Amino acid sequence: MKPRPAVVAFDIIETVFSLESLRERLEAAGVPGSALDLWFAQVLRDAFALDATDVYVPFKDVASGALEHLFAQHRVPADPARIGHVLAGFAELAPHADAEEAFRTLQQNGVRIVALTNGNAQNTQALLQRAGLDGMVERVISVEEIRRWKPRREVYLHAAAGAKVDPSRMALVAAHAWDIHGAGRAGLTTAYVSRGLPYPPAMLAPDVTGETLHDAALALTRLDA
């Protein structure tokens, strides 16, 4: 069993903050709210393809391009106002109900917290402040700093270096199997937030699993100190 981490890095989009509020913005633009999952999957697909070919494009630009494609599929005009209205929703995402409890549990156990995101650092910091979580987060680490996307190994090693700990002393909490896989391959301890979804057997298994964000955080504190 791996030791209790000294630092926990939280994935942000979907793990700490829900995308659900974007459904209404898609619907207001003329696209079914049910297309949200497809759109986000296309964002990740395009970003991963770019990164695999050593090209870095920021999250907002990848998301905008995938949104234009989605609009075209639904025969909705991809005018700047529609695109902008949907993308502006990323600044107003709501945290999952147990996010504060998860952070506080780690903090009370002497575990440091950082945010590790494929998104923009400034937007992430604003989200944390809006949710009242920023006081518990030591630092926001964005892939913008090294111009590689998670799940590249370099991102996780950069995060550990930034937190001044060995990768073996850092854990990642994420609701994405691809993120857990990448962090595990880089030598981090991993905590998967399942929310009722099974973990893909093709991926490197997480060290601990929790049904909720707080369950995952609690499981990390129960590792041997």
GROMACS .gro file of C-alpha atoms in nm:
model
  225
    1MET     CA    1   0.000   0.000   0.000
    2LYS     CA    2   0.126   0.348  -0.085
    3PRO     CA    3   0.188   0.599   0.196
    4ARG     CA    4  -0.042   0.888   0.275
    5PRO     CA    5   0.042   1.174   0.037
    6ALA     CA    6   0.190   1.500   0.159
    7VAL     CA    7   0.019   1.692  -0.121
    8VAL     CA    8  -0.305   1.621  -0.307
    9ALA     CA    9  -0.365   1.765  -0.653
   10PHE     CA   10  -0.728   1.797  -0.755
   11ASP     CA   11  -0.841   1.786  -1.115
   12ILE     CA   12  -1.082   2.075  -1.157
   13ILE     CA   13  -1.324   2.039  -1.449
   14GLU     CA   14  -1.588   1.776  -1.368
   15THR     CA   15  -1.398   1.651  -1.062
   16VAL     CA   16  -1.436   1.957  -0.835
   17PHE     CA   17  -1.666   2.169  -1.052
   18SER     CA   18  -1.969   2.033  -1.236
   19LEU     CA   19  -2.036   2.107  -1.603
   20GLU     CA   20  -2.413   2.072  -1.557
   21SER     CA   21  -2.482   2.446  -1.572
   22LEU     CA   22  -2.351   2.450  -1.930
   23ARG     CA   23  -2.651   2.245  -2.047
   24GLU     CA   24  -2.879   2.548  -2.013
   25ARG     CA   25  -2.636   2.760  -2.212
   26LEU     CA   26  -2.625   2.504  -2.491
   27GLU     CA   27  -3.004   2.494  -2.497
   28ALA     CA   28  -3.019   2.874  -2.510
   29ALA     CA   29  -2.792   2.857  -2.814
   30GLY     CA   30  -3.023   2.608  -2.985
   31VAL     CA   31  -2.833   2.287  -2.910
   32PRO     CA   32  -2.983   2.005  -2.698
   33GLY     CA   33  -2.848   2.001  -2.344
   34SER     CA   34  -2.787   1.630  -2.391
   35ALA     CA   35  -2.500   1.722  -2.627
   36LEU     CA   36  -2.287   1.847  -2.337
   37ASP     CA   37  -2.110   1.516  -2.278
   38LEU     CA   38  -2.035   1.476  -2.649
   39TRP     CA   39  -1.896   1.828  -2.672
   40PHE     CA   40  -1.664   1.782  -2.374
   41ALA     CA   41  -1.550   1.445  -2.509
   42GLN     CA   42  -1.469   1.613  -2.841
   43VAL     CA   43  -1.270   1.881  -2.659
   44LEU     CA   44  -1.059   1.614  -2.491
   45ARG     CA   45  -1.024   1.414  -2.813
   46ASP     CA   46  -0.894   1.714  -3.005
   47ALA     CA   47  -0.664   1.826  -2.723
   48PHE     CA   48  -0.516   1.478  -2.683
   49ALA     CA   49  -0.458   1.450  -3.060
   50LEU     CA   50  -0.284   1.787  -3.066
   51ASP     CA   51  -0.067   1.697  -2.769
   52ALA     CA   52   0.023   1.360  -2.918
   53THR     CA   53   0.163   1.548  -3.218
   54ASP     CA   54   0.351   1.798  -3.001
   55VAL     CA   55   0.115   2.089  -3.063
   56TYR     CA   56  -0.019   2.292  -2.771
   57VAL     CA   57  -0.348   2.480  -2.801
   58PRO     CA   58  -0.511   2.640  -2.492
   59PHE     CA   59  -0.831   2.494  -2.350
   60LYS     CA   60  -1.052   2.785  -2.457
   61ASP     CA   61  -0.945   2.758  -2.821
   62VAL     CA   62  -0.993   2.382  -2.835
   63ALA     CA   63  -1.334   2.413  -2.666
   64SER     CA   64  -1.439   2.688  -2.907
   65GLY     CA   65  -1.345   2.481  -3.211
   66ALA     CA   66  -1.528   2.175  -3.084
   67LEU     CA   67  -1.831   2.392  -3.008
   68GLU     CA   68  -1.839   2.527  -3.364
   69HIS     CA   69  -1.837   2.168  -3.489
   70LEU     CA   70  -2.121   2.078  -3.252
   71PHE     CA   71  -2.325   2.377  -3.368
   72ALA     CA   72  -2.276   2.274  -3.730
   73GLN     CA   73  -2.397   1.922  -3.649
   74HIS     CA   74  -2.719   2.073  -3.512
   75ARG     CA   75  -2.748   2.333  -3.790
   76VAL     CA   76  -2.707   2.620  -3.546
   77PRO     CA   77  -2.522   2.933  -3.662
   78ALA     CA   78  -2.180   2.945  -3.495
   79ASP     CA   79  -2.177   3.321  -3.447
   80PRO     CA   80  -1.940   3.475  -3.189
   81ALA     CA   81  -2.224   3.573  -2.953
   82ARG     CA   82  -2.354   3.216  -2.926
   83ILE     CA   83  -2.006   3.071  -2.887
   84GLY     CA   84  -1.910   3.334  -2.631
   85HIS     CA   85  -2.224   3.283  -2.424
   86VAL     CA   86  -2.159   2.911  -2.387
   87LEU     CA   87  -1.788   2.948  -2.314
   88ALA     CA   88  -1.857   3.218  -2.055
   89GLY     CA   89  -2.028   2.947  -1.852
   90PHE     CA   90  -1.690   2.801  -1.760
   91ALA     CA   91  -1.641   3.101  -1.531
   92GLU     CA   92  -1.962   3.021  -1.343
   93LEU     CA   93  -1.937   2.646  -1.282
   94ALA     CA   94  -2.070   2.530  -0.946
   95PRO     CA   95  -1.863   2.306  -0.720
   96HIS     CA   96  -1.987   1.959  -0.635
   97ALA     CA   97  -2.173   1.963  -0.304
   98ASP     CA   98  -1.900   1.782  -0.111
   99ALA     CA   99  -1.601   1.973  -0.249
  100GLU     CA  100  -1.552   2.187   0.062
  101GLU     CA  101  -1.585   1.884   0.290
  102ALA     CA  102  -1.326   1.695   0.084
  103PHE     CA  103  -1.078   1.982   0.097
  104ARG     CA  104  -1.133   2.038   0.468
  105THR     CA  105  -1.082   1.670   0.550
  106LEU     CA  106  -0.743   1.675   0.384
  107GLN     CA  107  -0.648   2.005   0.542
  108GLN     CA  108  -0.741   1.878   0.890
  109ASN     CA  109  -0.513   1.580   0.833
  110GLY     CA  110  -0.218   1.802   0.746
  111VAL     CA  111  -0.231   1.736   0.373
  112ARG     CA  112  -0.151   2.024   0.138
  113ILE     CA  113  -0.383   2.091  -0.156
  114VAL     CA  114  -0.312   2.215  -0.508
  115ALA     CA  115  -0.530   2.241  -0.818
  116LEU     CA  116  -0.406   2.076  -1.138
  117THR     CA  117  -0.600   2.174  -1.446
  118ASN     CA  118  -0.602   2.151  -1.824
  119GLY     CA  119  -0.785   2.483  -1.810
  120ASN     CA  120  -0.678   2.841  -1.758
  121ALA     CA  121  -0.509   2.927  -1.427
  122GLN     CA  122  -0.684   3.263  -1.386
  123ASN     CA  123  -1.028   3.115  -1.453
  124THR     CA  124  -0.957   2.827  -1.213
  125GLN     CA  125  -0.847   3.066  -0.939
  126ALA     CA  126  -1.167   3.268  -0.992
  127LEU     CA  127  -1.380   2.953  -0.967
  128LEU     CA  128  -1.213   2.856  -0.641
  129GLN     CA  129  -1.262   3.205  -0.500
  130ARG     CA  130  -1.627   3.213  -0.608
  131ALA     CA  131  -1.683   2.879  -0.431
  132GLY     CA  132  -1.496   2.985  -0.117
  133LEU     CA  133  -1.235   2.713  -0.166
  134ASP     CA  134  -0.934   2.925  -0.254
  135GLY     CA  135  -0.818   2.960   0.107
  136MET     CA  136  -0.752   2.586   0.123
  137VAL     CA  137  -0.566   2.564  -0.209
  138GLU     CA  138  -0.196   2.637  -0.196
  139ARG     CA  139  -0.149   2.686  -0.568
  140VAL     CA  140  -0.322   2.654  -0.904
  141ILE     CA  141  -0.108   2.462  -1.152
  142SER     CA  142  -0.218   2.487  -1.515
  143VAL     CA  143  -0.090   2.293  -1.813
  144GLU     CA  144  -0.032   2.636  -1.968
  145GLU     CA  145   0.291   2.647  -1.767
  146ILE     CA  146   0.454   2.368  -1.967
  147ARG     CA  147   0.228   2.367  -2.275
  148ARG     CA  148   0.138   1.999  -2.248
  149TRP     CA  149  -0.201   1.851  -2.164
  150LYS     CA  150  -0.280   1.594  -1.901
  151PRO     CA  151  -0.244   1.295  -1.911
  152ARG     CA  152   0.115   1.356  -2.027
  153ARG     CA  153   0.367   1.240  -1.768
  154GLU     CA  154   0.542   1.576  -1.780
  155VAL     CA  155   0.238   1.754  -1.637
  156TYR     CA  156   0.226   1.545  -1.321
  157LEU     CA  157   0.601   1.564  -1.269
  158HIS     CA  158   0.581   1.942  -1.314
  159ALA     CA  159   0.308   1.956  -1.050
  160ALA     CA  160   0.516   1.755  -0.803
  161ALA     CA  161   0.820   1.972  -0.868
  162GLY     CA  162   0.610   2.285  -0.819
  163ALA     CA  163   0.486   2.152  -0.486
  164LYS     CA  164   0.845   2.058  -0.394
  165VAL     CA  165   0.767   1.692  -0.327
  166ASP     CA  166   0.872   1.366  -0.484
  167PRO     CA  167   0.599   1.230  -0.718
  168SER     CA  168   0.553   0.939  -0.477
  169ARG     CA  169   0.441   1.189  -0.210
  170MET     CA  170   0.174   1.350  -0.427
  171ALA     CA  171  -0.173   1.214  -0.505
  172LEU     CA  172  -0.418   1.305  -0.778
  173VAL     CA  173  -0.793   1.308  -0.720
  174ALA     CA  174  -0.992   1.288  -1.043
  175ALA     CA  175  -1.321   1.171  -1.188
  176HIS     CA  176  -1.151   1.089  -1.519
  177ALA     CA  177  -0.995   0.747  -1.572
  178TRP     CA  178  -0.751   0.887  -1.830
  179ASP     CA  179  -0.625   1.135  -1.567
  180ILE     CA  180  -0.587   0.863  -1.304
  181HIS     CA  181  -0.401   0.646  -1.554
  182GLY     CA  182  -0.163   0.927  -1.648
  183ALA     CA  183  -0.090   1.024  -1.290
  184GLY     CA  184  -0.034   0.664  -1.188
  185ARG     CA  185   0.209   0.609  -1.473
  186ALA     CA  186   0.399   0.917  -1.357
  187GLY     CA  187   0.438   0.768  -1.009
  188LEU     CA  188   0.166   0.956  -0.820
  189THR     CA  189  -0.081   0.797  -0.581
  190THR     CA  190  -0.427   0.809  -0.736
  191ALA     CA  191  -0.783   0.846  -0.605
  192TYR     CA  192  -1.069   0.786  -0.847
  193VAL     CA  193  -1.404   0.959  -0.789
  194SER     CA  194  -1.645   0.705  -0.940
  195ARG     CA  195  -1.986   0.872  -0.894
  196GLY     CA  196  -2.142   0.537  -0.977
  197LEU     CA  197  -1.935   0.470  -1.289
  198PRO     CA  198  -1.706   0.167  -1.322
  199TYR     CA  199  -1.335   0.215  -1.381
  200PRO     CA  200  -1.216   0.100  -1.729
  201PRO     CA  201  -1.009  -0.219  -1.685
  202ALA     CA  202  -0.773  -0.120  -1.968
  203MET     CA  203  -0.641   0.172  -1.761
  204LEU     CA  204  -0.392   0.154  -1.475
  205ALA     CA  205  -0.604   0.094  -1.166
  206PRO     CA  206  -0.638   0.369  -0.904
  207ASP     CA  207  -0.483   0.322  -0.561
  208VAL     CA  208  -0.809   0.417  -0.390
  209THR     CA  209  -1.165   0.475  -0.512
  210GLY     CA  210  -1.447   0.680  -0.363
  211GLU     CA  211  -1.808   0.713  -0.469
  212THR     CA  212  -1.789   1.086  -0.394
  213LEU     CA  213  -1.521   1.351  -0.380
  214HIS     CA  214  -1.519   1.335  -0.001
  215ASP     CA  215  -1.502   0.955  -0.004
  216ALA     CA  216  -1.191   0.973  -0.223
  217ALA     CA  217  -1.027   1.233   0.001
  218LEU     CA  218  -1.108   1.030   0.312
  219ALA     CA  219  -0.960   0.717   0.156
  220LEU     CA  220  -0.632   0.901   0.100
  221THR     CA  221  -0.614   1.006   0.466
  222ARG     CA  222  -0.652   0.642   0.567
  223LEU     CA  223  -0.332   0.540   0.390
  224ASP     CA  224  -0.038   0.479   0.623
  225ALA     CA  225   0.128   0.804   0.725
   0.00000   0.00000   0.00000
